[in-house]
Coordinates of C-alpha atoms and ligand atoms in Angstrom, one line a residue:
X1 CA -46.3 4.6 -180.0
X2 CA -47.3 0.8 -181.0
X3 CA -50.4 -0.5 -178.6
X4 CA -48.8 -3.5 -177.3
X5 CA -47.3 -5.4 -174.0
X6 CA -44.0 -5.1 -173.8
X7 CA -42.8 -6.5 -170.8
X8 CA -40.3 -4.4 -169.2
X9 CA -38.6 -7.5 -167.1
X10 CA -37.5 -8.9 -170.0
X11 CA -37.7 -6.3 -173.2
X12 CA -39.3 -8.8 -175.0
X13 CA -42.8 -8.1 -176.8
X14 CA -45.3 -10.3 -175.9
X15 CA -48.4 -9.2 -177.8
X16 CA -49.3 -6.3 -180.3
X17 CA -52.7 -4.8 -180.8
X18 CA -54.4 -3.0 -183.8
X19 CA -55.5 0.2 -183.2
X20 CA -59.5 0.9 -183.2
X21 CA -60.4 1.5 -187.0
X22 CA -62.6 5.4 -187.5
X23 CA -66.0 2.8 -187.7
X24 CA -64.8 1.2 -184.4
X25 CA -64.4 4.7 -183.0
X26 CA -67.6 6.2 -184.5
X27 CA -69.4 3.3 -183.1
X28 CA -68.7 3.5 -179.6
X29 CA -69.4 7.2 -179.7
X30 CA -73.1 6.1 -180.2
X31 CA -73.1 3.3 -178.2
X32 CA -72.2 5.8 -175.6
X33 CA -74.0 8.6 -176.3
X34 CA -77.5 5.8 -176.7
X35 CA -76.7 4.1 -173.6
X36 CA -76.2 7.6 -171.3
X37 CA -79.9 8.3 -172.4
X38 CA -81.2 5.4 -170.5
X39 CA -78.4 5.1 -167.8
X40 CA -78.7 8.5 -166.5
X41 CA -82.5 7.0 -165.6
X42 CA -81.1 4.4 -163.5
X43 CA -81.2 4.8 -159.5
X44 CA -78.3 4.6 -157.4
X45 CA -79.2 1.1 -155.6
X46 CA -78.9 -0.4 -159.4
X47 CA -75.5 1.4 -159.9
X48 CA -74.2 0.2 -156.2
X49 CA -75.4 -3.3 -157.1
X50 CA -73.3 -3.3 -160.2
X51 CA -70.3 -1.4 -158.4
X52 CA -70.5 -4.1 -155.7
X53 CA -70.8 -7.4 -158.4
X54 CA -68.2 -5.3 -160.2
X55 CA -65.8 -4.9 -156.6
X56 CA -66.5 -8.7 -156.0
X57 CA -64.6 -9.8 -159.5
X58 CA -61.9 -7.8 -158.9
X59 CA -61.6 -9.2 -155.2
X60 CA -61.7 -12.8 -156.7
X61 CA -59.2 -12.1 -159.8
X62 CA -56.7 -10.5 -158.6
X63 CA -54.0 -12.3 -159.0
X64 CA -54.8 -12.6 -162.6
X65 CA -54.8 -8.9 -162.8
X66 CA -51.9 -8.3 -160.7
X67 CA -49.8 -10.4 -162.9
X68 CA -51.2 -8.7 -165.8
X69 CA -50.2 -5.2 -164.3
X70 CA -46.6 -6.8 -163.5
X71 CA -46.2 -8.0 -167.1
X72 CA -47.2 -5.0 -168.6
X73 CA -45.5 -2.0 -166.9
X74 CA -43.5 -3.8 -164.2
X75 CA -44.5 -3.0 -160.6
X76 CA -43.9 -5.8 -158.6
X77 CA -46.6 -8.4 -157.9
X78 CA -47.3 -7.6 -154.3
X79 CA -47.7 -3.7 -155.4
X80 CA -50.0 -5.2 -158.1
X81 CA -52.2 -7.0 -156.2
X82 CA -52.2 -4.1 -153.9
X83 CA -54.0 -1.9 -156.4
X84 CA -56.4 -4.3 -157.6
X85 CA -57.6 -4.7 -154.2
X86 CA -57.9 -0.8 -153.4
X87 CA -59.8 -0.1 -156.7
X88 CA -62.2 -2.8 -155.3
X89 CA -62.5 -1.1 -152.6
X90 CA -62.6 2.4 -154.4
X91 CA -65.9 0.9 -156.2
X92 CA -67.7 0.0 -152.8
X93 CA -67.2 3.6 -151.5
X94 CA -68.8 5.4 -154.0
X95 CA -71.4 2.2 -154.1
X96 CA -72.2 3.2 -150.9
X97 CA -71.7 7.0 -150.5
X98 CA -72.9 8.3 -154.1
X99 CA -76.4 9.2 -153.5
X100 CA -75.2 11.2 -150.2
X101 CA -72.6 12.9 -152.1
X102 CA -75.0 14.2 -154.4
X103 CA -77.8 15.3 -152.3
X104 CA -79.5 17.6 -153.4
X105 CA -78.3 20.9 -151.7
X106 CA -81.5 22.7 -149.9
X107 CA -81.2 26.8 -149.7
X108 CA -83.5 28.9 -147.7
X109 CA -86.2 29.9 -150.5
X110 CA -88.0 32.6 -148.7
X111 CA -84.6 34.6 -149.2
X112 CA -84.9 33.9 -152.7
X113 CA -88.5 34.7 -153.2
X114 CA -89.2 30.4 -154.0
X115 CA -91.3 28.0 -152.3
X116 CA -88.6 25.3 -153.3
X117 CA -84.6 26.4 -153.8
X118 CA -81.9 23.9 -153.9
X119 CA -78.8 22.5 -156.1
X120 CA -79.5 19.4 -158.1
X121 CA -76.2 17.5 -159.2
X122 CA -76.8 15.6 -162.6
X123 CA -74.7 13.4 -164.6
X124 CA -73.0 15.3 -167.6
X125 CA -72.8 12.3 -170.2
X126 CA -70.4 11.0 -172.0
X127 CA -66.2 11.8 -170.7
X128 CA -63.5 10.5 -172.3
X129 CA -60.4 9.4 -169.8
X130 CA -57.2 9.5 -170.9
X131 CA -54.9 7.4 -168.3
X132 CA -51.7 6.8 -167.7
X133 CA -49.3 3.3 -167.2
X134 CA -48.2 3.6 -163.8
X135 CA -51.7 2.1 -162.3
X136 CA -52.9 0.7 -164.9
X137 CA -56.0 -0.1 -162.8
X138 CA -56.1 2.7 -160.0
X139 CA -55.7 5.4 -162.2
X140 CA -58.8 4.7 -164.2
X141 CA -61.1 3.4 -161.2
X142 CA -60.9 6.4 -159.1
X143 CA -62.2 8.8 -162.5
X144 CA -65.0 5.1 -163.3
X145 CA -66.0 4.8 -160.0
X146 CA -67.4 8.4 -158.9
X147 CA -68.5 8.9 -162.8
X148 CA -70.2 5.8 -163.2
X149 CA -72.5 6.4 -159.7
X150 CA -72.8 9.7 -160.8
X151 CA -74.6 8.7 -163.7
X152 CA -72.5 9.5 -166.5
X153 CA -70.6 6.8 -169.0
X154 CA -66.8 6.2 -169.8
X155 CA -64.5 6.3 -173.0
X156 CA -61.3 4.9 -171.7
X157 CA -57.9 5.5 -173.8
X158 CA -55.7 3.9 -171.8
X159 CA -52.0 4.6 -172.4
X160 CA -50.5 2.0 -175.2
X161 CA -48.0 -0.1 -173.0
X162 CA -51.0 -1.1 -171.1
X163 CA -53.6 -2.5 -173.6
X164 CA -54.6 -5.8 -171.6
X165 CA -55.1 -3.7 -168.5
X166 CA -57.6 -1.2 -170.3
X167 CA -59.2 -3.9 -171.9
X168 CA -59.4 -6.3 -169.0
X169 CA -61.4 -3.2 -167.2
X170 CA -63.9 -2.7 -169.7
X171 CA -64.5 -6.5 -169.3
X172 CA -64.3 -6.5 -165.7
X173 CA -67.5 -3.5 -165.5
X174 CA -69.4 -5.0 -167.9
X175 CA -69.5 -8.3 -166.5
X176 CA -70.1 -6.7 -163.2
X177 CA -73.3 -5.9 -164.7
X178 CA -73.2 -2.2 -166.2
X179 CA -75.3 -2.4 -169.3
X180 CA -73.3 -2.4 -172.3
X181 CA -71.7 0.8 -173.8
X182 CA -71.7 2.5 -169.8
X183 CA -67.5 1.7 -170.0
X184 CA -65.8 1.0 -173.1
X185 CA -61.8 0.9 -173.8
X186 CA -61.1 2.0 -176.8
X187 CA -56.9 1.1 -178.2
X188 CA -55.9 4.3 -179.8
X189 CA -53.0 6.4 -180.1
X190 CA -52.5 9.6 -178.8
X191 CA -53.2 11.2 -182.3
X192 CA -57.1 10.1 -182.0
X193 CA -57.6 11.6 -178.8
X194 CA -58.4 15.1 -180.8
X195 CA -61.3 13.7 -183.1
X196 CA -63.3 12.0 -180.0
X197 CA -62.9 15.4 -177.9
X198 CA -64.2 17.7 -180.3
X199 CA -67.0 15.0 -180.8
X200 CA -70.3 17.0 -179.6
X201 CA -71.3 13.1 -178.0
X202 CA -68.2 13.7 -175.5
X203 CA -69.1 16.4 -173.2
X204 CA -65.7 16.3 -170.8
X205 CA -62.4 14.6 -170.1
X206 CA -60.0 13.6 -167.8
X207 CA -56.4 13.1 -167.9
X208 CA -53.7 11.7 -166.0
X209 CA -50.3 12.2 -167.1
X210 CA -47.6 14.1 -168.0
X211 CA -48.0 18.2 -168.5
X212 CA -47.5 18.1 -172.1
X213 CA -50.6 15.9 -172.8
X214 CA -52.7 17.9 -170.4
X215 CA -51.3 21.1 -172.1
X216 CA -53.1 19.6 -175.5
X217 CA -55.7 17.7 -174.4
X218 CA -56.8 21.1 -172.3
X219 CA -55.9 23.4 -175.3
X220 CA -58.5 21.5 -177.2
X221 CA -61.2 21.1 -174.2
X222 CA -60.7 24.6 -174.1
X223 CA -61.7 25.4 -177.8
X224 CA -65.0 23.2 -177.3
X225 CA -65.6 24.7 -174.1
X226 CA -65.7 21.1 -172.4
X227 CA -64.9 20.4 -168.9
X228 CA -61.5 18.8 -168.1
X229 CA -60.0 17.2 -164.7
X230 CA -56.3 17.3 -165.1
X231 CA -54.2 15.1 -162.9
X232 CA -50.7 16.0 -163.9
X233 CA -46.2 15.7 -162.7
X234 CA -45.4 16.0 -159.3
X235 CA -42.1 16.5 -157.9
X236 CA -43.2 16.0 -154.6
X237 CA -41.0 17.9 -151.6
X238 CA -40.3 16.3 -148.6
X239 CA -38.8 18.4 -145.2
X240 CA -37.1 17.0 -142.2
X241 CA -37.1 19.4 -139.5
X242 CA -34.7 18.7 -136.2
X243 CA -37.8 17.2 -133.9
X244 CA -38.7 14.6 -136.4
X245 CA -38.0 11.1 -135.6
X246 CA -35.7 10.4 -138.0
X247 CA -35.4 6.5 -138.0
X248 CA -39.0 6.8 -138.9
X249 CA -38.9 9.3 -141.2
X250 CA -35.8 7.4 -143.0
X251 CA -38.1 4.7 -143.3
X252 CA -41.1 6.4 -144.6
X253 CA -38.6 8.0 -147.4
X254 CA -37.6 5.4 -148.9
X255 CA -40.7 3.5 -149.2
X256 CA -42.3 7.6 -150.4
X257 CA -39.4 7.5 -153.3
X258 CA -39.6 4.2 -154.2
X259 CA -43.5 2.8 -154.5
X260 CA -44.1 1.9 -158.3
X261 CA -40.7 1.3 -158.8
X262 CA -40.3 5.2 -158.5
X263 CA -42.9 5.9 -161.1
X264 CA -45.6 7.9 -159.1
X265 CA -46.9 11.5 -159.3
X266 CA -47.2 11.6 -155.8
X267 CA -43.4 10.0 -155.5
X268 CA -41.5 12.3 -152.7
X269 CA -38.9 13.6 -155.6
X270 CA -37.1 16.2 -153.5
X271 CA -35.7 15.4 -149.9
X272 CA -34.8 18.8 -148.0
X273 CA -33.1 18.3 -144.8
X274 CA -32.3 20.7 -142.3
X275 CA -28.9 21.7 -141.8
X276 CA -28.6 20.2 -138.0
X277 CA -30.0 17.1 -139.1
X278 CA -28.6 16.3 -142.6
X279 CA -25.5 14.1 -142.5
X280 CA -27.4 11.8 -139.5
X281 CA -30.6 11.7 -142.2
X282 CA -28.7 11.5 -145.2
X283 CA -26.9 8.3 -143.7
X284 CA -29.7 6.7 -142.7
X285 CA -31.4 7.3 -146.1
X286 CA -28.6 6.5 -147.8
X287 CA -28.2 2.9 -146.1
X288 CA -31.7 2.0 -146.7
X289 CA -32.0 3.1 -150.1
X290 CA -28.8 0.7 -150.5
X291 CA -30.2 -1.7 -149.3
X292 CA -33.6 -2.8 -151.4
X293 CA -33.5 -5.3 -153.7
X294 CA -33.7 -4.6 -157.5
X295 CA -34.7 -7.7 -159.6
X296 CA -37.6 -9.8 -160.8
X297 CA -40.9 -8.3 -160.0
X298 CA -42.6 -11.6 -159.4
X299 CA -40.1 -12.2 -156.7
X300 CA -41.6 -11.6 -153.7
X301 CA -38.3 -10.2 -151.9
X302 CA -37.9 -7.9 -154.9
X303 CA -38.0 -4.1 -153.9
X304 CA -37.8 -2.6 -157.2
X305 CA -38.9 -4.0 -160.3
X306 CA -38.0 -2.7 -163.8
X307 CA -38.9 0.8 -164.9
X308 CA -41.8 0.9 -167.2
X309 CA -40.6 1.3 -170.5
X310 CA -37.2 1.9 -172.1
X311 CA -37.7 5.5 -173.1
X312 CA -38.3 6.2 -169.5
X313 CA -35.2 4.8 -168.3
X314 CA -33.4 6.9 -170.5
X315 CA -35.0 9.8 -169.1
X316 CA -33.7 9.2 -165.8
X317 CA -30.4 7.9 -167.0
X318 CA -30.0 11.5 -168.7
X319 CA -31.0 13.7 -165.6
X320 CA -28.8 12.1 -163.3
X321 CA -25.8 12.3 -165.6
X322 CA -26.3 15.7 -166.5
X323 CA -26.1 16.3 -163.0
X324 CA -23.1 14.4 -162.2
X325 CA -21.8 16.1 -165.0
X326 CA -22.6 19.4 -163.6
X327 CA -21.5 18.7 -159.9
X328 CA -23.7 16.7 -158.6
X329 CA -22.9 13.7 -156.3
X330 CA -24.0 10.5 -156.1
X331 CA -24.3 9.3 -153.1
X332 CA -25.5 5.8 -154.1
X333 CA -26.9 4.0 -157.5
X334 CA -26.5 6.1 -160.3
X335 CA -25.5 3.8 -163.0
X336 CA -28.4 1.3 -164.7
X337 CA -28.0 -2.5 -164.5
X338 CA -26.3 -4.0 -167.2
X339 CA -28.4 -7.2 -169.0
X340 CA -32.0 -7.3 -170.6
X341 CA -34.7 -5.2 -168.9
X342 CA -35.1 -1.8 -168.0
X343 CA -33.4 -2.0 -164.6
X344 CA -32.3 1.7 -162.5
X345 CA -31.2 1.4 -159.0
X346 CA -32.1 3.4 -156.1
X347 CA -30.3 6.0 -156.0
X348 CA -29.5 9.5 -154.3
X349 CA -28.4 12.2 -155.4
X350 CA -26.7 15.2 -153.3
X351 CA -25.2 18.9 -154.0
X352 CA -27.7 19.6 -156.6
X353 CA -27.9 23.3 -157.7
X354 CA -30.6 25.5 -159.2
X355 CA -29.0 25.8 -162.5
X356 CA -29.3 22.3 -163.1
X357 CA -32.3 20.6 -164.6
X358 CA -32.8 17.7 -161.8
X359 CA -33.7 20.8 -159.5
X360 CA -36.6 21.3 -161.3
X361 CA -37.7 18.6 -163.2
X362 CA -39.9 15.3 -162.1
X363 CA -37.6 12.7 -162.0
X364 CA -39.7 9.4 -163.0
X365 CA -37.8 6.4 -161.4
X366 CA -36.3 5.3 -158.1
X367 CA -34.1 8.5 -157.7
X368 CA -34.1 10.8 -155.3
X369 CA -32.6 14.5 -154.6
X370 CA -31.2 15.4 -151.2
X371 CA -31.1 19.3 -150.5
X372 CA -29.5 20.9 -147.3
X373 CA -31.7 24.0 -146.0
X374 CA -30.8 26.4 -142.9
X375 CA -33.7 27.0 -141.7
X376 CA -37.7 26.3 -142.3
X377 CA -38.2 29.4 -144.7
X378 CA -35.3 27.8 -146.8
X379 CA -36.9 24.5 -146.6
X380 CA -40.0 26.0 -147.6
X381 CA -38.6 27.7 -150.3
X382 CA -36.9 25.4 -151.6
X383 CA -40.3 22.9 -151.7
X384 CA -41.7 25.8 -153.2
X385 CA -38.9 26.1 -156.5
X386 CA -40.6 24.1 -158.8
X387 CA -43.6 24.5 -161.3
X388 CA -45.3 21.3 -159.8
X389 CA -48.0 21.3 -156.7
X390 CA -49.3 18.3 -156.5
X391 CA -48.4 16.5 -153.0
X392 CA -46.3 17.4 -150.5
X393 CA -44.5 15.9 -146.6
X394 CA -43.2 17.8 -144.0
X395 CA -41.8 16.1 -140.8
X396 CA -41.6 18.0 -137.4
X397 CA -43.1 17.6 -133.9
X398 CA -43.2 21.2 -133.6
X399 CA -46.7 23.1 -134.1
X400 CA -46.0 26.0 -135.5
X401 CA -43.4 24.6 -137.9
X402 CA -46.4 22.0 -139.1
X403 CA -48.7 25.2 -139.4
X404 CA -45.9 26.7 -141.4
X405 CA -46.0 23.8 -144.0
X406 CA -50.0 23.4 -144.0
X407 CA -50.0 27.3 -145.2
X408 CA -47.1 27.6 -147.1
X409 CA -46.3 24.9 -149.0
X410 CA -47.5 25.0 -152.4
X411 CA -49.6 22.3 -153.6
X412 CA -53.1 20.1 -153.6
X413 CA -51.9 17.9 -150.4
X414 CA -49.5 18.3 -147.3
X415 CA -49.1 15.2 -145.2
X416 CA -47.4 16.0 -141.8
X417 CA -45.2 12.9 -140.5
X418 CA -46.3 10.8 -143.3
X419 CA -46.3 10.0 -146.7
X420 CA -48.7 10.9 -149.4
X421 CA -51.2 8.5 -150.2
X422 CA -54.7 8.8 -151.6
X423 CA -57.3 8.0 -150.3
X424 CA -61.3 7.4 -151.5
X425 CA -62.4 9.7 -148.5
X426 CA -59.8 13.0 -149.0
X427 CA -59.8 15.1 -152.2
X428 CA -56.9 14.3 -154.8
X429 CA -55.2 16.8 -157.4
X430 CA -52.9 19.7 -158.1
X431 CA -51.8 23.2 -158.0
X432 CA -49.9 24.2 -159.9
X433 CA -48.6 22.7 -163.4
X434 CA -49.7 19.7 -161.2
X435 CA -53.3 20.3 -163.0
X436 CA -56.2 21.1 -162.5
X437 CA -59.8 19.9 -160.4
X438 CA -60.1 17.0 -157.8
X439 CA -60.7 12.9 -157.6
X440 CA -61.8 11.1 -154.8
X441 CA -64.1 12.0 -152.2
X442 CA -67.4 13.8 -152.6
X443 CA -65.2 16.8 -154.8
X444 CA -64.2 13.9 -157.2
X445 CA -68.0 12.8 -157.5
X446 CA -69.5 16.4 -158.3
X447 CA -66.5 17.2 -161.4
X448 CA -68.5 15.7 -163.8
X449 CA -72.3 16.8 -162.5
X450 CA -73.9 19.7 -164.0
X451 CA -74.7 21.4 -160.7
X452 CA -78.4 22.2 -161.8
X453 CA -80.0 25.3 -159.8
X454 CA -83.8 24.1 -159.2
X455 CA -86.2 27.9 -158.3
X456 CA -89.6 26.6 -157.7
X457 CA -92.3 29.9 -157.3
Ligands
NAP1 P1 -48.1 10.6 -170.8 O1 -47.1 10.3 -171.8 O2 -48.6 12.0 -170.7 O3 -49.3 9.6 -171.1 C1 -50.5 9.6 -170.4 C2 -51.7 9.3 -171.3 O4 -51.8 10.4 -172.2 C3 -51.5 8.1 -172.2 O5 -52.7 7.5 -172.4 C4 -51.0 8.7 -173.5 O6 -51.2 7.9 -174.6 C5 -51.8 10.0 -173.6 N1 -51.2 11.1 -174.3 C6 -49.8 11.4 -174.4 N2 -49.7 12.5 -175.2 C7 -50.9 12.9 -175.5 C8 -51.5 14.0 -176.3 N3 -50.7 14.9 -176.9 N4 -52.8 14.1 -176.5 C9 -53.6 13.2 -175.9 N5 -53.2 12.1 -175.2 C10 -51.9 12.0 -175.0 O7 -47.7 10.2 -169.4 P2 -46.9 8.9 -168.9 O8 -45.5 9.1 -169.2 O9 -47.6 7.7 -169.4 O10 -47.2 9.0 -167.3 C11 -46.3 9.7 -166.4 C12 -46.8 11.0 -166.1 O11 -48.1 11.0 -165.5 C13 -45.9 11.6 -165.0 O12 -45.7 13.0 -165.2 C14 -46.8 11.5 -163.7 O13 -46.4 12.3 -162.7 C15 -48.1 11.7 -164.3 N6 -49.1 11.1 -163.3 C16 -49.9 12.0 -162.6 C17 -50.8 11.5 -161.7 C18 -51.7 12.4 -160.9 O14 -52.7 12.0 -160.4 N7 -51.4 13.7 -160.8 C19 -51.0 10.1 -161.6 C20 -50.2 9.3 -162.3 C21 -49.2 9.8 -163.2 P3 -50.0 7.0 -175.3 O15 -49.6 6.1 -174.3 O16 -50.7 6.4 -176.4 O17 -48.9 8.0 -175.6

């Protein structure tokens, strides 16, 4: 894949890039590796202050960024400036929780025969991120953020259709104050990602994205016997039970399917209705899902912007016609918008069967699947038939049926009469092919420490 913007409103390429040359590469690897020497020395009130400067910039230029995001990949300018002002606020809470986090943890030493016992956490070093497109800022700030107040550095390879974004970050850190080589973006392709693992500089990696990538990138982690974080597909379930409000959970669903234009691992794929409630759901679904507004993603009454890239409508476009071809019904959208642009409606899809793909597979635009179940161990199984685990909602007043879904349900997250979000203070990740290890929160923070056990006699 070329490194370049291609803006996905329009189809139009508006700027190419040249891929980092092996010197450029080599060079940052020792930048990095030089700098973690002396960063690792710095306290956490000189990594807060930076975090904070750092938070402040992207407070004050976030419309710049936003319309960079929305050029880039799409999502629409009030989603944009949306994430540019969480990641700011992702960068003030681990400013200000780090050096709890990473306490050191104190053990009785009498029962181990010490004067002094505890758990140290220490940076690693140097881990290379590989991100995805869909937040072009989030996705990378919630691995910077934690790692950077850890102590370690960052190697950022940044997915290609967003090259302005990953290189907009590195700017955005170092003029925050991080001394140089703490964050760098380096424009590669996919096919350079292998070299800068095995390099004995890089000590770990992260990725978000699709299983595939993690499948390689882990394969390789593996052989070096290197720490990965792997934030991978979700095809999110999401259960109405009969007690649910279900105006409000309507609601909730479409805004669940449709954030990022439908392009979110956490996206609630898979809507599974109980039988009593189903037609009165399904129309109020339906109705809303008909309603939004797909268009323009400057527009401030736009809805749905375009999808990312071309290949990734295509995607779509060929799951929902294989199962329309194999049964299934659409219930509305279905077909993309003619003229330039990468433009999918929302859609829903009903009478979907096990045998065909869509049952399964993540579905990476504004689509989504409506299933009827009898009862809750139906539901449940049903939210269970897929090899993702990443998020998961479950709507019901009913305890025991909420119990049901907070033991049952396979995967990292269950949100009970909401919609999955995430959030700087609860963990984040997957069961699962949904990968692998945990952002956010004080779990996120202590992936890339080397847990030091400190026995003083
Ligand atoms: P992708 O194709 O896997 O790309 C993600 C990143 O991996 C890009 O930087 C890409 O670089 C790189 N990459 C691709 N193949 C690679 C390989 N073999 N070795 C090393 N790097 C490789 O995913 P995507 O289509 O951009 O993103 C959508 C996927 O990400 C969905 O499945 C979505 O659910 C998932 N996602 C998960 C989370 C989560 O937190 N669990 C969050 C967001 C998205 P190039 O761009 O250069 O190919």
């Amino acid at each position: 894949m070329s490194i370049a913007t291609i803006d996905p409103t329009t189809g139009e390429t508006v700027k190419t890039f040249a891929a980092a040359t092996s010197d450029e590469i080599e060079a940052a690897l020792a930048r990095a590796s030089e700098r973690w020497r002396s960063y690792r020395k710095t306290t956490f009130a000189e990594r807060a202050a930076w975090m904070h400067a750092t938070a402040d910039l992207l407070e004050a230029e976030a419309d710049d960024v936003a319309a960079l995001m929305t050029l880039e990949m799409g999502k629409t300018l009030k989603s944009a400036k949306a994430e540019a002002l969480k990641c700011a606020k992702g960068f003030r809470h681990y400013a200000d929780n780090a050096e709890a986090m990473l306490a050191d943890e104190v053990t009785d030493a009498t029962k181990v025969g010490a004067s002094q016992a505890y758990a140290q956490y220490q940076p690693l070093g140097v881990v290379l991120a590989v991100m995805p497109w869909n937040f072009p800022l989030w996705q990378v700030v919630r691995f910077a953020a934690p790692a950077l107040m850890a102590g370690n550095v960052g190697i950022l390879k940044h997915a290609s259709n967003v090259p302005q974004s990953a290189l907009y970050l590195a700017d955005v850190i170092a003029r925050g104050g991080f001394p140089e080589g703490c964050f760098q973006t380096l424009l590669i392709g996919s096919g350079a990602v292998e070299g800068i693992l095995r390099d004995p500089r890089v000590v770990a990696a992260t990725l978000t994205g699709s299983e595939p990538a993690g499948r390689s990138v882990a394969a390789i982690a593996g052989d070096e016997v290197k720490h990965t974080v792997l934030e991978l597909g979700g095809s999110d379930p999401f259960v109405v039970m009969p007690s649910a409000d279900l105006a409000k959970a309507a609601e909730v669903a479409v805004t669940a399917r449709v954030q990022n234009n439908g392009q979110s691992c956490i996206a609630a794929k898979r809507f599974i209705v109980h039988a009593d409630v189903y037609d009165e759901f399904a129309k109020l679904f339906v109705d809303r899902m008909n309603a939004l507004r797909v268009g323009d993603p400057k527009d401030p009454d736009t809805d749905i912007g375009p999808l990312a890239t071309e290949q990734g409508r295509k995607d779509v476009e060929e799951l929902v016609d294989q199962a329309v071809a194999d049964g299934a019904t659409v219930m509305c959208g279905g077909k993309r918008l003619d003229g330039p642009g990468w433009f999918y409606p929302a859609t829903v899809i009903g009478d979907i069967t096990p045998e065909m793909e869509m049952y399964t597979a993540e579905v990476f635009g504004p689509v989504a699947s409506l299933y009827r179940a009898a009862d809750i161990d139906e539901a449940i199984d049903i939210a269970n038939a897929t090899t993702f685990g990443l998020g998961a909602n479950a709507w019901t007043t009913d305890d025991g049926e909420q119990q049901r879904f907070i033991d049952d349900i396979e995967a990292g997250g269950v949100f009970i009469n909401g919609m999955t979000i995430s959030y700087n203070e609860l963990p984040f990740g997957g069961v699962k092919r949904s990968g692998t290890g945990r952002e956010l929160s004080a779990h996120g923070i202590r992936e890339f420490c080397n847990i030091k056990t400190v026995w003083v006699g």
